[in-house]
Coordinates of C-alpha atoms in Angstrom, one line a residue:
M1 CA 55.7 -27.1 57.6
S2 CA 53.6 -28.6 54.8
T3 CA 50.1 -27.3 54.2
T4 CA 47.2 -28.9 52.4
T5 CA 46.9 -27.6 48.8
T6 CA 43.9 -27.6 46.5
T7 CA 44.2 -28.8 42.9
T8 CA 42.2 -26.7 40.4
T9 CA 43.2 -28.6 37.3
D10 CA 40.2 -29.7 35.2
P11 CA 39.6 -33.5 35.1
M12 CA 40.7 -33.9 31.4
T13 CA 44.0 -32.2 32.0
L14 CA 44.5 -33.9 35.3
W15 CA 44.1 -37.3 33.7
R16 CA 46.8 -36.4 31.1
L17 CA 49.1 -35.5 33.9
I18 CA 48.3 -38.8 35.6
V19 CA 49.1 -40.8 32.5
Q20 CA 52.3 -38.9 32.0
A21 CA 53.3 -39.7 35.6
G22 CA 52.8 -43.4 35.0
G23 CA 49.4 -44.0 36.7
M24 CA 47.4 -42.8 39.7
K25 CA 49.8 -44.2 42.3
A26 CA 52.8 -42.7 40.7
Y27 CA 51.1 -39.4 40.3
T28 CA 49.9 -39.4 43.9
D29 CA 53.4 -40.2 45.2
G30 CA 54.9 -37.5 43.0
Q31 CA 52.5 -34.9 44.2
L32 CA 53.1 -35.9 47.9
R33 CA 56.8 -35.6 47.3
E34 CA 56.5 -32.2 45.5
R35 CA 54.2 -30.7 48.2
G36 CA 56.4 -32.0 51.0
F37 CA 54.0 -34.5 52.5
L38 CA 55.8 -37.7 51.6
V39 CA 57.3 -39.0 54.8
T40 CA 60.5 -41.2 54.7
R41 CA 59.7 -44.3 56.8
R42 CA 61.9 -44.7 59.8
D43 CA 62.2 -47.0 62.9
A44 CA 60.1 -45.4 65.5
D45 CA 61.7 -47.4 68.3
A46 CA 64.9 -45.4 68.0
M47 CA 63.0 -42.1 68.3
S48 CA 62.5 -39.9 71.3
D49 CA 58.9 -39.2 72.4
R50 CA 59.1 -35.7 70.8
E51 CA 60.4 -37.2 67.6
K52 CA 57.6 -39.9 67.7
D53 CA 54.9 -37.2 68.1
A54 CA 56.3 -35.2 65.1
Y55 CA 56.7 -38.4 63.0
K56 CA 53.1 -39.5 63.7
K57 CA 51.8 -36.0 62.9
A58 CA 53.7 -36.1 59.6
L59 CA 52.3 -39.5 58.8
K60 CA 48.8 -38.3 59.6
Q61 CA 49.2 -35.3 57.3
E62 CA 50.5 -37.5 54.5
A63 CA 47.5 -39.9 54.9
E64 CA 45.0 -37.0 54.7
E65 CA 46.7 -35.5 51.7
R66 CA 46.9 -39.0 50.0
R67 CA 43.1 -39.4 50.5
K68 CA 42.5 -36.1 48.9
L69 CA 44.7 -36.9 46.0
R70 CA 43.0 -40.3 45.6
R71 CA 39.6 -38.5 45.4
E72 CA 41.0 -36.1 42.8
T73 CA 42.6 -38.9 40.7
W74 CA 39.5 -41.1 40.9
G75 CA 37.4 -38.1 39.8
A76 CA 39.7 -37.6 36.8
Y77 CA 39.5 -41.3 36.0
K78 CA 35.7 -41.3 36.0
A79 CA 35.7 -38.2 33.8
N80 CA 37.8 -40.0 31.2
H81 CA 36.5 -43.6 31.6
I82 CA 33.3 -45.4 31.9
V83 CA 33.1 -47.3 35.2
H84 CA 29.5 -48.6 35.2
L85 CA 26.6 -48.6 32.7
G86 CA 23.6 -49.5 34.8
E87 CA 21.6 -52.4 36.1
G88 CA 22.1 -55.7 34.3
V89 CA 24.9 -54.4 32.0
F90 CA 28.3 -56.1 32.2
W91 CA 31.0 -53.6 31.5
T92 CA 34.8 -53.5 31.5
D93 CA 37.0 -50.8 30.3
E94 CA 39.6 -53.3 29.2
A95 CA 39.9 -53.9 25.4
R96 CA 40.7 -57.6 25.8
E97 CA 40.0 -60.6 23.6
D98 CA 37.4 -63.2 24.5
K99 CA 35.9 -66.4 23.0
W100 CA 33.0 -64.4 21.5
D101 CA 35.2 -62.3 19.3
T102 CA 34.6 -62.8 15.6
P103 CA 37.5 -64.7 14.0
N104 CA 39.8 -62.3 12.1
S105 CA 37.7 -59.4 13.5
E106 CA 40.0 -56.6 12.3
E107 CA 40.0 -58.0 8.8
R108 CA 36.3 -58.3 8.7
A109 CA 35.8 -54.7 9.9
A110 CA 38.3 -53.5 7.4
E111 CA 36.5 -55.4 4.6
N112 CA 33.3 -53.5 5.4
E113 CA 35.3 -50.2 5.8
L114 CA 34.2 -49.8 9.3
P115 CA 36.0 -47.2 11.6
A116 CA 38.6 -48.6 14.0
L117 CA 37.1 -48.4 17.5
D118 CA 39.1 -50.0 20.2
N119 CA 37.9 -48.1 23.3
A120 CA 35.3 -45.7 24.7
E121 CA 37.6 -42.7 24.1
Q122 CA 37.8 -43.4 20.4
L123 CA 34.0 -43.8 20.1
A124 CA 33.4 -40.6 22.1
E125 CA 35.7 -38.7 19.8
A126 CA 34.1 -40.1 16.7
L127 CA 30.6 -39.1 18.0
G128 CA 31.8 -35.7 19.1
V129 CA 30.9 -36.1 22.7
T130 CA 32.7 -36.3 26.0
I131 CA 33.1 -39.6 28.0
P132 CA 30.4 -38.5 30.5
Q133 CA 28.0 -37.6 27.6
L134 CA 28.7 -41.0 26.0
K135 CA 28.0 -42.8 29.3
G136 CA 24.8 -40.8 29.7
M137 CA 23.5 -41.9 26.3
A138 CA 24.3 -45.5 27.0
Y139 CA 23.4 -45.8 30.7
H140 CA 20.5 -48.0 31.6
R141 CA 18.1 -47.4 34.6
D142 CA 15.1 -49.5 35.3
A143 CA 13.3 -46.5 36.8
A144 CA 14.5 -43.3 35.1
T145 CA 13.4 -39.7 35.8
S146 CA 14.3 -38.5 32.4
L147 CA 15.0 -40.0 29.0
H148 CA 16.8 -39.3 25.8
Y149 CA 13.6 -39.9 23.9
V150 CA 10.3 -38.1 23.3
R151 CA 7.3 -40.4 23.2
F152 CA 4.2 -40.0 20.9
T153 CA 1.8 -42.3 19.1
I154 CA 0.6 -42.7 15.5
P155 CA -2.5 -44.6 14.4
K156 CA -2.0 -48.1 12.9
R157 CA -4.1 -49.6 10.1
D158 CA -6.0 -51.7 12.6
G159 CA -7.1 -48.6 14.6
T160 CA -4.7 -49.1 17.5
E161 CA -1.9 -46.7 18.4
R162 CA 1.8 -47.3 17.6
P163 CA 4.1 -45.8 20.2
I164 CA 7.0 -43.9 18.7
W165 CA 10.1 -43.0 20.7
A166 CA 12.0 -40.3 18.9
P167 CA 15.5 -39.7 20.1
K168 CA 16.5 -36.2 21.3
K169 CA 19.1 -34.1 19.4
R170 CA 22.4 -35.4 20.8
L171 CA 21.3 -39.1 20.8
K172 CA 19.9 -38.8 17.4
A173 CA 23.1 -37.3 16.1
A174 CA 25.0 -40.3 17.6
Q175 CA 22.6 -42.8 16.2
R176 CA 22.9 -41.2 12.7
W177 CA 26.7 -41.5 12.9
I178 CA 26.5 -45.1 13.9
L179 CA 24.0 -45.7 11.0
H180 CA 26.1 -44.0 8.3
H181 CA 29.5 -45.2 9.4
I182 CA 28.8 -48.7 10.7
V183 CA 25.3 -50.2 10.2
E184 CA 24.7 -49.2 6.6
R185 CA 28.1 -50.8 5.7
L186 CA 27.1 -54.2 7.0
P187 CA 26.1 -56.9 4.5
V188 CA 22.4 -57.4 3.8
H189 CA 20.5 -59.8 1.6
G190 CA 19.3 -58.8 -1.8
A191 CA 15.8 -59.7 -0.8
A192 CA 15.8 -56.8 1.7
Q193 CA 13.9 -53.9 0.2
G194 CA 13.2 -51.4 3.0
F195 CA 15.4 -48.6 4.3
L196 CA 18.2 -49.1 1.8
V197 CA 19.5 -46.7 -0.8
G198 CA 18.0 -47.5 -4.2
R199 CA 15.3 -49.7 -2.8
S200 CA 11.8 -48.9 -1.7
I201 CA 8.2 -50.1 -1.5
L202 CA 8.1 -49.7 -5.3
S203 CA 11.2 -51.9 -5.9
N204 CA 9.7 -54.4 -3.5
A205 CA 6.4 -54.5 -5.5
Q206 CA 8.2 -54.8 -8.8
V207 CA 9.6 -58.1 -7.9
H208 CA 6.1 -59.5 -7.5
E209 CA 4.5 -58.3 -10.7
N210 CA 1.5 -60.3 -11.9
P211 CA 1.5 -63.1 -9.2
R212 CA -1.0 -65.9 -9.2
I213 CA -0.7 -66.0 -5.4
L214 CA 0.7 -63.4 -3.1
L215 CA 1.5 -64.4 0.4
K216 CA 2.2 -61.4 2.7
M217 CA 3.2 -61.9 6.3
D218 CA 3.9 -59.5 9.2
I219 CA 6.4 -60.3 11.9
K220 CA 4.7 -59.5 15.2
E221 CA 6.4 -57.1 17.5
F222 CA 9.4 -56.9 15.2
F223 CA 11.5 -54.2 16.8
P224 CA 10.7 -55.1 20.4
T225 CA 12.0 -58.6 19.8
V226 CA 15.4 -57.3 18.9
T227 CA 16.9 -56.8 22.3
W228 CA 20.1 -54.8 23.0
R229 CA 21.9 -58.1 23.3
R230 CA 20.9 -59.2 19.8
A231 CA 21.9 -55.7 18.6
K232 CA 25.2 -56.2 20.3
G233 CA 25.6 -59.4 18.4
V234 CA 25.3 -57.5 15.1
F235 CA 28.2 -55.3 16.1
R236 CA 30.3 -58.2 17.4
R237 CA 29.9 -60.1 14.2
A238 CA 30.9 -56.9 12.4
G239 CA 34.3 -57.1 14.1
Y240 CA 34.0 -55.0 17.2
R241 CA 35.1 -56.2 20.7
D242 CA 32.7 -56.6 23.7
G243 CA 33.1 -53.1 25.1
I244 CA 32.5 -51.1 21.9
S245 CA 29.7 -53.5 20.9
T246 CA 28.0 -53.0 24.3
L247 CA 28.2 -49.2 24.0
L248 CA 26.9 -49.2 20.4
A249 CA 24.0 -51.5 21.2
L250 CA 23.0 -49.5 24.3
I251 CA 23.0 -46.2 22.3
C252 CA 20.8 -47.8 19.7
T253 CA 18.2 -49.3 22.1
E254 CA 15.9 -48.3 24.9
A255 CA 13.6 -50.2 27.2
P256 CA 9.8 -50.2 26.6
R257 CA 8.6 -48.0 29.5
E258 CA 5.5 -47.1 31.4
I259 CA 5.1 -43.5 32.5
V260 CA 4.0 -43.4 36.2
T261 CA 3.7 -40.5 38.7
V262 CA 4.6 -41.0 42.4
E263 CA 4.1 -38.1 44.8
G264 CA 4.1 -35.6 42.0
K265 CA 7.3 -37.0 40.4
T266 CA 7.3 -38.7 37.0
Y267 CA 9.2 -42.0 36.4
Y268 CA 9.7 -43.9 33.2
V269 CA 9.6 -47.5 34.5
S270 CA 11.2 -50.3 32.4
L271 CA 8.8 -53.0 31.3
G272 CA 11.4 -55.3 29.8
P273 CA 14.9 -55.5 28.3
R274 CA 16.2 -52.7 26.1
C275 CA 15.2 -53.2 22.4
L276 CA 15.1 -51.3 19.1
P277 CA 12.8 -48.3 19.4
Q278 CA 10.3 -47.3 16.8
G279 CA 11.7 -43.9 15.9
A280 CA 15.4 -44.4 16.1
P281 CA 17.2 -44.0 12.7
T282 CA 19.3 -47.0 13.4
S283 CA 16.5 -49.5 14.1
P284 CA 15.5 -50.5 10.5
A285 CA 19.1 -50.9 9.3
I286 CA 20.0 -53.0 12.3
T287 CA 17.1 -55.4 11.6
N288 CA 18.2 -55.6 7.9
A289 CA 21.7 -56.7 9.0
L290 CA 20.2 -59.0 11.7
C291 CA 17.9 -60.7 9.2
L292 CA 20.6 -61.7 6.8
R293 CA 20.4 -65.4 7.8
L294 CA 16.6 -65.3 7.8
D295 CA 16.5 -63.8 4.3
R296 CA 19.0 -66.4 3.0
R297 CA 16.9 -69.3 4.4
L298 CA 13.6 -67.9 3.2
A299 CA 15.0 -67.0 -0.2
G300 CA 16.4 -70.5 -0.6
L301 CA 13.1 -72.1 0.4
A302 CA 11.1 -69.8 -2.0
K303 CA 13.5 -70.7 -4.9
K304 CA 13.1 -74.4 -4.2
Y305 CA 9.3 -74.3 -4.6
G306 CA 9.2 -71.7 -7.4
W307 CA 8.2 -68.7 -5.3
R308 CA 9.9 -65.3 -5.1
Y309 CA 10.8 -63.7 -1.8
T310 CA 11.4 -60.2 -0.6
R311 CA 11.2 -58.5 2.8
Y312 CA 10.2 -54.9 3.4
A313 CA 11.1 -54.1 7.0
D314 CA 9.0 -56.7 9.0
D315 CA 6.8 -57.7 6.0
P316 CA 8.0 -60.8 4.1
W317 CA 6.3 -61.1 0.6
L318 CA 6.1 -64.5 -1.2
P319 CA 4.4 -64.4 -4.7
R320 CA 4.0 -67.2 -7.1

């Protein structure tokens, strides 16, 4: 008589076996057959009462074992795939085309020498993390009990405090990879002077030597206005599909949060949509790529009226 067995294979290896078998159903049927639980269907009307009892018992054992195998295969699937990314985030594991794809996306990504990333497994491998770790870095919760950031403040020139959210080690390493291999390779306007190799506050000032008039502006709440969906748009225009762009944008953003304590437990409560954090290494470079159209328009306007234009982070400068 067949007896229930226990699978001790780790989820990664188990998933490889499932793929080799042709999918979760094929693997489950194969395991039932191998373990002696797969029952050949027969016409019960032609059976004796004793045969019917034995047949029903065998079907019940098969159903129990099938449920167990389904739990195991689903666990292996979740260990190797991202099923859900939190409240308000649309996610599908399918690398399919949609109307928002950049035309000739592969060619555009190749022109910028961006790494080929077609699915979550490739991104996880590039970042040197597992699928569950990748999901953990990207997952959004409106009320979280822990974060991948450390919060502190620094004084601003007007005397107020600027909140800084510094990413912890693993997230910071992932953001640095995204910065060096993707964001820094995206086109930016020549007027951008901040957070670029070979450019600085000095190179910014040199453009405006001996001005008769210097108009300096500050874009209010610059990083908070760049939501994760706008960051996602940067990655989509770069040539990545929806799923990868969603993961990249979530890794590079976090919601502004209020720290509250309820019954002795600390919660980090979201105050709005995820946006670029002050303190993430990717934030300045993403804004440079995002502001390409803004820089083109302001540079063209400045040239028309005989002004010069540069932008250092969120500070546009216009001398004449």
